Coordinates of C-alpha atoms and ligand atoms in Angstrom, one line a residue:
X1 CA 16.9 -12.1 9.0
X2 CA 20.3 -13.4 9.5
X3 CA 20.2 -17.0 9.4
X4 CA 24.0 -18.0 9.1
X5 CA 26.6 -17.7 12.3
X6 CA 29.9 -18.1 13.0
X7 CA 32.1 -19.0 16.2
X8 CA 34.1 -16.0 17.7
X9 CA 37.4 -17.0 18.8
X10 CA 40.2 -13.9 19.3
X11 CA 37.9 -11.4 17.9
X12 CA 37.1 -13.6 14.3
X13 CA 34.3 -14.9 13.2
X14 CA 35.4 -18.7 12.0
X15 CA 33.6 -21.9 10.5
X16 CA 33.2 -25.2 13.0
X17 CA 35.5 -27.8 12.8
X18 CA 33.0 -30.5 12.8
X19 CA 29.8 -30.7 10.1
X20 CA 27.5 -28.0 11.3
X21 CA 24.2 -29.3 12.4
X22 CA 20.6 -28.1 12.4
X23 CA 18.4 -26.6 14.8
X24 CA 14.8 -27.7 15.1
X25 CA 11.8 -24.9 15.4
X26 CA 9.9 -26.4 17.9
X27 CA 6.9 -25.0 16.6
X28 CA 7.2 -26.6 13.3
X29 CA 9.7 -29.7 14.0
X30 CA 11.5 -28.3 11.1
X31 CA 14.8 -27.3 11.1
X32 CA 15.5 -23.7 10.5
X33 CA 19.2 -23.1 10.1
X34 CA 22.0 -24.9 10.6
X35 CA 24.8 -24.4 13.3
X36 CA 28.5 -24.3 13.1
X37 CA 29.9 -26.8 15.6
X38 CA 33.5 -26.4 17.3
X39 CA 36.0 -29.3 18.0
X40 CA 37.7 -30.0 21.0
X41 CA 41.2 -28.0 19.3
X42 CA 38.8 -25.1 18.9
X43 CA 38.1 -24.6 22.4
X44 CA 41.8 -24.7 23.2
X45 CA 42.0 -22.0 20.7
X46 CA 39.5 -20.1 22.3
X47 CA 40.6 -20.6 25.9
X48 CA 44.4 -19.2 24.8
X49 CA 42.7 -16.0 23.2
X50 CA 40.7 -15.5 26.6
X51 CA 43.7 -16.0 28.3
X52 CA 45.7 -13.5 25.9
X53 CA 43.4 -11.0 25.9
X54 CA 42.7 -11.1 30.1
X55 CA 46.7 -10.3 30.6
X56 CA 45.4 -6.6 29.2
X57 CA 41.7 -6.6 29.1
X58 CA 42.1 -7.1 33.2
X59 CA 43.8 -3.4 33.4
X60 CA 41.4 -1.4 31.6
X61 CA 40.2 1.2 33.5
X62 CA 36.7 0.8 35.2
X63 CA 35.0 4.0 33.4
X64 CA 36.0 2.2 29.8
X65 CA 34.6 -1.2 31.0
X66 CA 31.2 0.6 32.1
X67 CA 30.9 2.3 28.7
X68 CA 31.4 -0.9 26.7
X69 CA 28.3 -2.7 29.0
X70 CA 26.6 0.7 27.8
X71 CA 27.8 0.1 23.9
X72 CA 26.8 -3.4 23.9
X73 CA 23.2 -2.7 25.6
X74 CA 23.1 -0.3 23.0
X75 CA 23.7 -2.5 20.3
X76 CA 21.3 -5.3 21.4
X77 CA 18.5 -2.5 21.5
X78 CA 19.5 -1.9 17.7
X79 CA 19.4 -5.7 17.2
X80 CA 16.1 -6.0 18.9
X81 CA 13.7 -7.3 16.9
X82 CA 15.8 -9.8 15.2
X83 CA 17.0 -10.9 18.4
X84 CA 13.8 -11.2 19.6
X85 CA 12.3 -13.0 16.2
X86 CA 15.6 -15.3 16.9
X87 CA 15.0 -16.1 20.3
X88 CA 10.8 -17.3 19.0
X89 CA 12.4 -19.9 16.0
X90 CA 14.7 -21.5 18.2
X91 CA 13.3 -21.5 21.8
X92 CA 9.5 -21.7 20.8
X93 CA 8.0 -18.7 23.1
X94 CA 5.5 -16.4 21.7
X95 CA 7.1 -13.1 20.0
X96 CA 6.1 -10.7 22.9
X97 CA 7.6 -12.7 25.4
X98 CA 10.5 -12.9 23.4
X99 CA 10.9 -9.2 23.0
X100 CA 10.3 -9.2 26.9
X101 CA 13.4 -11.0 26.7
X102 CA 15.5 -9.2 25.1
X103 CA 14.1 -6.1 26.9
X104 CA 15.4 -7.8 30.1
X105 CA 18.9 -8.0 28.7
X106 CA 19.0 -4.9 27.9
X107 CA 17.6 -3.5 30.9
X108 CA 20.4 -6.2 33.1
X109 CA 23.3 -5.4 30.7
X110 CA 22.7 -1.3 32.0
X111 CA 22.3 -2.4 35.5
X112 CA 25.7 -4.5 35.1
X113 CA 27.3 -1.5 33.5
X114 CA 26.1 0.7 36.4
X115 CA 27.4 -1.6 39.3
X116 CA 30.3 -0.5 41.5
X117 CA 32.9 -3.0 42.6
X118 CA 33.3 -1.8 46.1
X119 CA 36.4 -1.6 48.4
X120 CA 36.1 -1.9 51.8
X121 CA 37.7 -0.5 54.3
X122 CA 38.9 -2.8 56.9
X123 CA 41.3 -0.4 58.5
X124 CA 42.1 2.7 59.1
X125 CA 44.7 3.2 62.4
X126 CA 47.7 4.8 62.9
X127 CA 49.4 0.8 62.7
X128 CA 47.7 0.4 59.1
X129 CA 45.4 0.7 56.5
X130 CA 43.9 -2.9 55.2
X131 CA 41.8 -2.6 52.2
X132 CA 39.5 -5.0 50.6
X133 CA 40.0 -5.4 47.1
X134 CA 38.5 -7.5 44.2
X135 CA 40.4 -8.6 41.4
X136 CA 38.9 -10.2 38.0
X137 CA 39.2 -14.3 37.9
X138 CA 40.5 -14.6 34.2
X139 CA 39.0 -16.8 32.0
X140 CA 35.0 -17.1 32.4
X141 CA 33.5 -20.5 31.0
X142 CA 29.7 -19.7 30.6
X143 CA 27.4 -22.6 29.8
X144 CA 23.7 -22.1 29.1
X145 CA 20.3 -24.2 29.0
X146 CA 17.3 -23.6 26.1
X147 CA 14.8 -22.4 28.3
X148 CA 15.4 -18.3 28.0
X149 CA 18.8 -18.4 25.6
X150 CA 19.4 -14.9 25.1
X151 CA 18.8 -13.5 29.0
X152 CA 20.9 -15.9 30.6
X153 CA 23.9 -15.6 27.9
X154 CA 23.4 -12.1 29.2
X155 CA 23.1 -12.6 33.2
X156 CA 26.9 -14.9 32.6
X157 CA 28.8 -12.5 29.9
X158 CA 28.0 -8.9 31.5
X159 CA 29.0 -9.3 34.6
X160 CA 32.6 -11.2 33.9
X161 CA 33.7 -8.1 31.4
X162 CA 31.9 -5.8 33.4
X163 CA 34.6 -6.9 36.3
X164 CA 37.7 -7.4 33.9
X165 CA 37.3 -11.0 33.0
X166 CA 37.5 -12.5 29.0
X167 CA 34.8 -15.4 28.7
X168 CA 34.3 -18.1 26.4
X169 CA 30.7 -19.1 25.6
X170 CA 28.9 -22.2 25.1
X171 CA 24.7 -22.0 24.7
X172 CA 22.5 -25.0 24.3
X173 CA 22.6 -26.6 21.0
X174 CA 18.7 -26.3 21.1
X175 CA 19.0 -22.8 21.3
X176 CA 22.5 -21.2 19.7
X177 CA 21.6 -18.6 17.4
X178 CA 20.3 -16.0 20.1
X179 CA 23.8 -16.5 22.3
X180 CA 26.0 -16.4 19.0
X181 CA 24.3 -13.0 17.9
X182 CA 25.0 -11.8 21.3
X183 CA 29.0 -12.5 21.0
X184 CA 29.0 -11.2 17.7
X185 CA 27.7 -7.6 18.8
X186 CA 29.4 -7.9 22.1
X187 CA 32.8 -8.2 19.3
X188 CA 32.1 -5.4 17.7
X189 CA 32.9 -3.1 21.2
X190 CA 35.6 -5.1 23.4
X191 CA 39.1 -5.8 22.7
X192 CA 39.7 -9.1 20.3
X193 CA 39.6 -11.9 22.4
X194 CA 37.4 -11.0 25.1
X195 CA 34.7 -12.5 24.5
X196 CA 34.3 -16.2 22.6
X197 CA 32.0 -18.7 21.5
X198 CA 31.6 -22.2 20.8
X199 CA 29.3 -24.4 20.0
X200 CA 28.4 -28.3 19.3
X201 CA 28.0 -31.2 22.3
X202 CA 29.5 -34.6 21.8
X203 CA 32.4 -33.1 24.9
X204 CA 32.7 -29.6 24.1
X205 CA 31.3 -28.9 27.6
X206 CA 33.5 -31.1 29.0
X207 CA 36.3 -30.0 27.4
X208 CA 35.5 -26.3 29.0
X209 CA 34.8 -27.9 32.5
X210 CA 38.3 -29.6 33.0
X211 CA 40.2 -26.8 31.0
X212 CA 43.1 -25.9 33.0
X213 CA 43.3 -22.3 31.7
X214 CA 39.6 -21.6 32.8
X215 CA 39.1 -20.1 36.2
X216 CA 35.5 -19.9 36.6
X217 CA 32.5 -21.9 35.2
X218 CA 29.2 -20.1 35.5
X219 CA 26.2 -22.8 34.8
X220 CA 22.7 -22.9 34.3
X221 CA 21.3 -25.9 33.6
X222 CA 19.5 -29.5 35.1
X223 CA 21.6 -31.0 38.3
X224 CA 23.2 -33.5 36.9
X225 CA 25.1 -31.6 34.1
X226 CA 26.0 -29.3 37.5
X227 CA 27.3 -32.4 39.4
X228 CA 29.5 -33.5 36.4
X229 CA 30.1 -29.6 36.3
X230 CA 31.7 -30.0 39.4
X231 CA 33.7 -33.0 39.5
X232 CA 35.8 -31.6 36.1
X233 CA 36.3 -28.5 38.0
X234 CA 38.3 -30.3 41.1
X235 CA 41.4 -30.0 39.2
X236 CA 41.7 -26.6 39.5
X237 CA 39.7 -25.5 41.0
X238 CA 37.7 -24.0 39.3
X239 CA 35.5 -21.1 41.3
X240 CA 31.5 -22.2 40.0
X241 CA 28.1 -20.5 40.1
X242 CA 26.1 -23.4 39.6
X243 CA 22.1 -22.4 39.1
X244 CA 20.1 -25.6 39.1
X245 CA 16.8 -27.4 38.7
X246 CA 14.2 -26.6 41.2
X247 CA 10.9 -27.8 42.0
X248 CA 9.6 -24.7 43.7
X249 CA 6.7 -25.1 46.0
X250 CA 3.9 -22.4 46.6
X251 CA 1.2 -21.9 49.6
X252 CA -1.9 -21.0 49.6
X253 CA -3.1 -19.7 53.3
X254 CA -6.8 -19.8 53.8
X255 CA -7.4 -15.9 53.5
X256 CA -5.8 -15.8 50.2
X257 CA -8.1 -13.8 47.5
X258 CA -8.3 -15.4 44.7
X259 CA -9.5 -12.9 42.5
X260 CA -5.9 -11.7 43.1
X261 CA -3.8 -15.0 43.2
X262 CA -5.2 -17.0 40.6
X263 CA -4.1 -15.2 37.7
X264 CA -1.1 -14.1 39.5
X265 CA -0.6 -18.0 40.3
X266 CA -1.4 -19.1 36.8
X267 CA 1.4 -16.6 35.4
X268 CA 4.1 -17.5 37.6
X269 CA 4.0 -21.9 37.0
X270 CA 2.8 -21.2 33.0
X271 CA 5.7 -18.5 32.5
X272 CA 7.7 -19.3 29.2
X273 CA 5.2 -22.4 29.2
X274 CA 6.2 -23.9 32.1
X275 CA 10.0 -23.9 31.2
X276 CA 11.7 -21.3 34.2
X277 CA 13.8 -22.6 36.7
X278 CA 12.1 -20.4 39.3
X279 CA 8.2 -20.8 37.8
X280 CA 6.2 -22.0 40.3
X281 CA 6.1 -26.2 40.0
X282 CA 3.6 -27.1 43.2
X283 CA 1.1 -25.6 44.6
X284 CA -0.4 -26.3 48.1
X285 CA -3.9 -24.4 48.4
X286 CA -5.7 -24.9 51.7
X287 CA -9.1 -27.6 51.2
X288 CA -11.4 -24.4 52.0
X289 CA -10.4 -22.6 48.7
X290 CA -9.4 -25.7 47.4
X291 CA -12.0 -26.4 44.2
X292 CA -12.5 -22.7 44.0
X293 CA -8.7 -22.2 43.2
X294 CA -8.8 -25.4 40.6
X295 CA -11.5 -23.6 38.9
X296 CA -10.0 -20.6 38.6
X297 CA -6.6 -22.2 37.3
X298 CA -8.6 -24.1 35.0
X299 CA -10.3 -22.0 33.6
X300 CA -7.5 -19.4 32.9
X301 CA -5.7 -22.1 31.3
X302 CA -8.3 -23.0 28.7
X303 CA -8.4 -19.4 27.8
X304 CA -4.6 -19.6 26.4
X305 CA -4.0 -19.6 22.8
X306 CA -1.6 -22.0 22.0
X307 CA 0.4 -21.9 18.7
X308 CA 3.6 -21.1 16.7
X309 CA 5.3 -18.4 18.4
X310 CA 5.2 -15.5 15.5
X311 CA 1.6 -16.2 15.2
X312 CA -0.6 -13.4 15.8
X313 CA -2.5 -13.4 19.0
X314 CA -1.0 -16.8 20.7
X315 CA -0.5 -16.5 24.4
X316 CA 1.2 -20.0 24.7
X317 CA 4.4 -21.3 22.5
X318 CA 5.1 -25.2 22.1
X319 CA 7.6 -26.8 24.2
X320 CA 11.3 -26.4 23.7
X321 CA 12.3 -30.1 22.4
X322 CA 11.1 -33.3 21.7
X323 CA 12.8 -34.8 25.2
X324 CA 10.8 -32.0 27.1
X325 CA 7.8 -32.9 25.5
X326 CA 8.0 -36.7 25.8
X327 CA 8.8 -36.1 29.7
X328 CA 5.7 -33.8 30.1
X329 CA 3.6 -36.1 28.8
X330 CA 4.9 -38.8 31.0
X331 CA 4.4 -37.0 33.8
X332 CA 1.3 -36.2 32.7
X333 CA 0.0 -39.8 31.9
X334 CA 1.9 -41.2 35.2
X335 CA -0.5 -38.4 37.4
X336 CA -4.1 -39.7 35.6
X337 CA -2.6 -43.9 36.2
X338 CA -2.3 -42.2 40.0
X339 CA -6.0 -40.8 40.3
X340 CA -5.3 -37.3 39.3
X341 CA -8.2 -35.3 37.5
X342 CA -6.8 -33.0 34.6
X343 CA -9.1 -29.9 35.0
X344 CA -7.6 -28.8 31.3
X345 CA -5.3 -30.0 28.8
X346 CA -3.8 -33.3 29.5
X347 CA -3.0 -34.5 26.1
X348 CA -0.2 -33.1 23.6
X349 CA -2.0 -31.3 20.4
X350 CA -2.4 -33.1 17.2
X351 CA -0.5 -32.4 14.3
X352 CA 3.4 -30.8 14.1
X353 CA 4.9 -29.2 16.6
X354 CA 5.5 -30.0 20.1
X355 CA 2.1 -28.7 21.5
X356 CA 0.9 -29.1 24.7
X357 CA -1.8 -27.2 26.2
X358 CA -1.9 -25.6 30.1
X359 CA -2.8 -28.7 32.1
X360 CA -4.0 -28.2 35.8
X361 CA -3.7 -31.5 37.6
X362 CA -5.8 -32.1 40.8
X363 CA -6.1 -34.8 43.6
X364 CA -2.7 -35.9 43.3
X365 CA -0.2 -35.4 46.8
X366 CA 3.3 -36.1 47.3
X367 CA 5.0 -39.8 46.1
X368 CA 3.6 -38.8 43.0
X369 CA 6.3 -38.0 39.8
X370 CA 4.6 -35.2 38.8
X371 CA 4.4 -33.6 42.3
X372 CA 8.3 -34.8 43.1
X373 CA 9.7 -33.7 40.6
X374 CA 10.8 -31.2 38.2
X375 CA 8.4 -31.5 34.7
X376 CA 10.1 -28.0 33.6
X377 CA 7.0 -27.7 31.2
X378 CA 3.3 -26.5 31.0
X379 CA 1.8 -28.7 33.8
X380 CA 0.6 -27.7 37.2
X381 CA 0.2 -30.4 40.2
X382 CA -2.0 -28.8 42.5
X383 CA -2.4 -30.3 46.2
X384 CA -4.4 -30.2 49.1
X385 CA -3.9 -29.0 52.5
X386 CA -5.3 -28.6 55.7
X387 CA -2.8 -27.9 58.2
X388 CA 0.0 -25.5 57.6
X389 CA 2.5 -27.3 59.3
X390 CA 1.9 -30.5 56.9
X391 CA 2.3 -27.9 53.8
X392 CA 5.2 -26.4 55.0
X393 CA 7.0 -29.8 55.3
X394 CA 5.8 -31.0 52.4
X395 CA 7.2 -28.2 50.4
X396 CA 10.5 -28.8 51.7
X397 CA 10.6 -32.5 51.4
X398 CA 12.6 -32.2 48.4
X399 CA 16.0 -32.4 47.2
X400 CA 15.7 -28.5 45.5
X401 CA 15.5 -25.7 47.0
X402 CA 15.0 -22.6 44.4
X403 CA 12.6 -20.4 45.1
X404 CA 9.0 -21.0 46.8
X405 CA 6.4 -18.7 47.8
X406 CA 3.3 -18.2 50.2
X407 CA 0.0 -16.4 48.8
X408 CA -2.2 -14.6 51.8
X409 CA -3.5 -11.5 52.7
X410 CA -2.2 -11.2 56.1
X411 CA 1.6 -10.6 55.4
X412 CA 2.9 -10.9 58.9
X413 CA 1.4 -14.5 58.6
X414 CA 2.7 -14.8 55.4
X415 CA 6.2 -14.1 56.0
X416 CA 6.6 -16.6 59.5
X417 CA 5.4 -19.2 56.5
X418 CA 7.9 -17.8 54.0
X419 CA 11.2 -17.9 56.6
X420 CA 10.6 -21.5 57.2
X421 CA 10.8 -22.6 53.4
X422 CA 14.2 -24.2 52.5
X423 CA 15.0 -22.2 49.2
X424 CA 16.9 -19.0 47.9
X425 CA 14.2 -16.6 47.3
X426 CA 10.5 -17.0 48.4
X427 CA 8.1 -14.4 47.6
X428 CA 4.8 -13.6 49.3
X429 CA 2.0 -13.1 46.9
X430 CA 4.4 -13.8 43.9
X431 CA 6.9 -16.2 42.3
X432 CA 9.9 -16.4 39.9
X433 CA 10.3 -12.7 39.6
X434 CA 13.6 -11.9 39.1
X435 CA 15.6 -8.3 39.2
X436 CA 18.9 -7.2 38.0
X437 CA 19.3 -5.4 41.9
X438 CA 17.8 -8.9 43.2
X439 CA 20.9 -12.0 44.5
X440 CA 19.2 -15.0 43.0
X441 CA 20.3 -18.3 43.7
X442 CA 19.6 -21.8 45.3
X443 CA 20.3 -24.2 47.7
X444 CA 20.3 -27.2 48.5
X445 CA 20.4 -29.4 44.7
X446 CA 19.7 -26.3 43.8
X447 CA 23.3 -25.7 43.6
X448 CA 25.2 -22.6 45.1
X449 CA 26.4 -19.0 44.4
X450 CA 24.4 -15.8 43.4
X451 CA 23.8 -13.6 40.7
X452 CA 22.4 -10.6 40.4
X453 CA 23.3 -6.8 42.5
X454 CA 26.7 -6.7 43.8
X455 CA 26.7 -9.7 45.5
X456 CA 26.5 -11.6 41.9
X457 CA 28.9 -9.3 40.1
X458 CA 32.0 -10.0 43.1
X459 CA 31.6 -14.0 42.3
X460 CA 33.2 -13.0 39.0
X461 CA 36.5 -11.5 41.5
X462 CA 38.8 -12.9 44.1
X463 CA 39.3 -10.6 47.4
X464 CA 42.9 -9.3 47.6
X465 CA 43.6 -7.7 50.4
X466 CA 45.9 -5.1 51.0
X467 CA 47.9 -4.3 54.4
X468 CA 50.0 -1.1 54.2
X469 CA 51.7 -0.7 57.6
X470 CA 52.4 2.7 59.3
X471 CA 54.4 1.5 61.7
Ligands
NAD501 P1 21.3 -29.3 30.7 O1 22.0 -29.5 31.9 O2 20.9 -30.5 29.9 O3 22.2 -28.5 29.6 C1 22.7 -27.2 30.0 C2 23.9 -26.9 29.2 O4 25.0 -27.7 29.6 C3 23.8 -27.1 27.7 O5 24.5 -26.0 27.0 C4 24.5 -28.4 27.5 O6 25.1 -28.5 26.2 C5 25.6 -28.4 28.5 N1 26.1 -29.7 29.0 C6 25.4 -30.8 29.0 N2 26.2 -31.8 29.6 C7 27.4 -31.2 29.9 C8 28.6 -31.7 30.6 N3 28.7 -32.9 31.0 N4 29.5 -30.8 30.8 C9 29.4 -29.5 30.4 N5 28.3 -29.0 29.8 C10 27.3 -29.8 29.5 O7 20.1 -28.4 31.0 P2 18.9 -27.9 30.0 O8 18.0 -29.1 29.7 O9 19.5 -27.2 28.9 O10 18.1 -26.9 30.9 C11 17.0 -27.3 31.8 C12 17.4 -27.3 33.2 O11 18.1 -26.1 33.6 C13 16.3 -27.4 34.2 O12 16.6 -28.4 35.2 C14 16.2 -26.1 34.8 O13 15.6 -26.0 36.1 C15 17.6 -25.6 34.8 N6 17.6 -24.2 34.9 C16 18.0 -23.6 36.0 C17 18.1 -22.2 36.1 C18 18.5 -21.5 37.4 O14 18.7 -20.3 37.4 N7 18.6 -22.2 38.5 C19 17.7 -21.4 35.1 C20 17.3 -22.0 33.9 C21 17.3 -23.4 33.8

């Protein structure tokens, strides 16, 4: 397996600036292979090639652009199990998710490729004909968390060439290798250039976020990076797609069946351990199925086999980084101090690696940490209701708004619950599923823009329009 990378800046593969520096298997606390890290010059140089390459790249016909998305989706499938085996040393989840993974950027690179980028027809008189067009940006900045390294790279990069934009990339040091694999097959079908990457913290992300030559930032990460995110891009502004934290909320209505929810439930706040911006992070279950429901979770929770990642058989990966881990278990000690009963896990595992088991916390309600706020990590708070009303505000007394989701069998009831959630998607009878034909986004902290479908792919444009007069 390939275990050294380069930057890609104008269609080379170059060495870091600054001392390369090592990336930590979460699963062993080891580090794995080390990773080149850009300087501040190096993003300049990368920003010019962007903006080099965009004077042409922007005119290339629309059939050429689809068929690259369709080379490069081709290519990843070649790369797949060494993308996938990648994406399980440095993020931590367990292989078959991690082919899931790269299945999905796969599958959302095709989709991209297959989109349309409409004009509309505004109109169409004897006095005129006014056109709605879209035009590429320029320069993309993407900027990417450690939670699912590859499909996120791949949600940012495909749309902004797919629409005639050059990008420059910058993953999570946690997490590089996966993204910097990605460019490098991305190089081998578009123009020189097109697509760059850098890597490294200590104000490379910064340096991105106030460029002046960058027209877009697309960001997925906590809400604090997005605030600073913001502020930088003031100066020129800068259009942003800013994907969040959330603290997504689910309800359970009293004719749920639980057969059906609980392990639909215990999916949906475990998925990649806990660590999805959309996984379910609350759950409100009505006091008559109350203990039932615990039980259930419970119970499917001790069932999981936790372990390193390429291990055969484990159904439950360690946590992503030490931070992440330390916070989890802070949350988790906070809950107990508050009177809440761990129906499983509860403690980090002995020995390396940062281990901690599914932990189903109940008799906690709101005021508590782990109920307020995000813990991004394998740890369910659930709470109990007994009038719908109550849940309902609850769930939206909080500064995210993501996703949330009602569980119940009558659907008409379920969806009068599901309109009065504050949040960008909620689901009935599911949570943090997410489609390539599906606008995702927040609101609220949150943050703001879609992605996903069409309406994702025409943040990467600016409207023109165009008034031909027949007068
Ligand atoms: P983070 O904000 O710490 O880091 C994200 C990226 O931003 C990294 O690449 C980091 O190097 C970079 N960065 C950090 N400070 C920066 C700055 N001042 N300027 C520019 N770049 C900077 O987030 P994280 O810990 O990697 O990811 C976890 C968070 O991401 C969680 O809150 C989670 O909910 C959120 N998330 C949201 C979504 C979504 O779609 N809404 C998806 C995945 C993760």
């Amino acid at each position: 397996m390939q275990t050294t990378f380069s930057l890609f800046i104008n269609g080379q593969a170059v060495q870091g600036d600054r001392d390369a520096f090592p990336v930590i298997n979460p699963a062993t606390e080891e580090a794995f292979a080390d990773c080149p890290a850009a300087s501040p010059e190096q993003v300049d140089q990368a920003v010019a090639a962007a903006a080099e390459a965009f004077k042409t790249y922007q005119h290339t016909p629309d059939a050429e652009r689809k068929a690259m998305l369709h080379k490069i989706a081709d290519l990843i499938e070649a790369n797949a199990e060494e993308l996938a085996r990648l994406v399980t040393l440095e993020q931590g989840k367990p292989l078959a998710l991690a082919q899931m993974e790269v299945g999905g950027a796969i599958g959302w690179t095709r989709y991209t490729a297959d989109l349309d980028i409409p004009v509309k027809l505004i109109e169409d008189s004897p006095e005129r004909l006014v056109e709605l067009h879209r035009k590429p940006l320029g320069v993309v900045g993407s900027i990417t968390p450690w939670n699912w390294p590859l499909m996120i790279a791949v949600w940012h990069l495909m749309p902004a060439i797919r629409t005639g934009n050059t990008f420059v990339s910058k993953p999570s040091s946690f997490t590089p290798f996966s993204t910097l694999k990605l460019v490098e097959l991305i190089n081998q079908v578009v123009p020189a250039g097109v697509a760059n990457i850098v890597t490294g913290e200590g104000g490379i992300g910064r340096a991105m976020t106030s460029h002046p030559n960058i027209q877009k930032i697309v960001f997925t990460g906590s809400t604090p990076t997005g605030q600073d995110i913001m502020r930088k891009a003031a100066d020129n502004l800068k259009r942003l797609t800013l994907e969040l934290g959330g603290n997504d909320a689910g309800i359970v209505l009293p004719d749920a069946d639980l057969d059906k929810v609980a392990p639909a439930i215990f999916q949906t706040a475990f998925l990649n351990m806990g660590q999805t911006c959309a996984a379910l992070k609350r759950l409100y279950v009505h006091e008559s199925q109350y203990d039932d429901l615990c039980q259930r979770l419970a119970k499917i929770a001790s069932e999981q086999k936790v372990g390193p990642g390429l291990d055969e058989g484990v159904t439950f990966g360690p946590v992503q980084n030490k931070a992440q881990f330390d916070l989890v278990s802070e949350l988790v000690e906070d809950a107990k101090a508050q009177g809440g009963q761990i129906l499983s896990g509860g403690a980090p595992l002995a020995g390396a690696g940062y281990f901690y088991p599914p932990t189903i916390v109940a008799g906690l309600s709101d005021g508590v940490r782990l109920v307020d706020e995000e813990q991004f990590g394998p740890v369910l708070p659930v709470v109990r209701y007994s009038d719908i009303d109550d849940a309902v505000a609850r769930a939206n007394n909080n500064v995210n708004g993501l996703g949330g989701s009602v569980w119940g069998t009558d659907i008409e009831a379920a969806r009068k619950v599901a309109s009065r959630l504050e949040c960008g998607t909620a689901w009935i009878n599911n949570h943090a599923e997410v489609l390539p034909h599906c606008p995702f986004g927040g609101c609220k902290m949150s943050g703001f823009g879609l992605e996903f479908g069409e309406e994702g792919l025409l943040e990467y444009t600016a409207p023109q329009l165009l008034n031909i007069s027949r007068g």
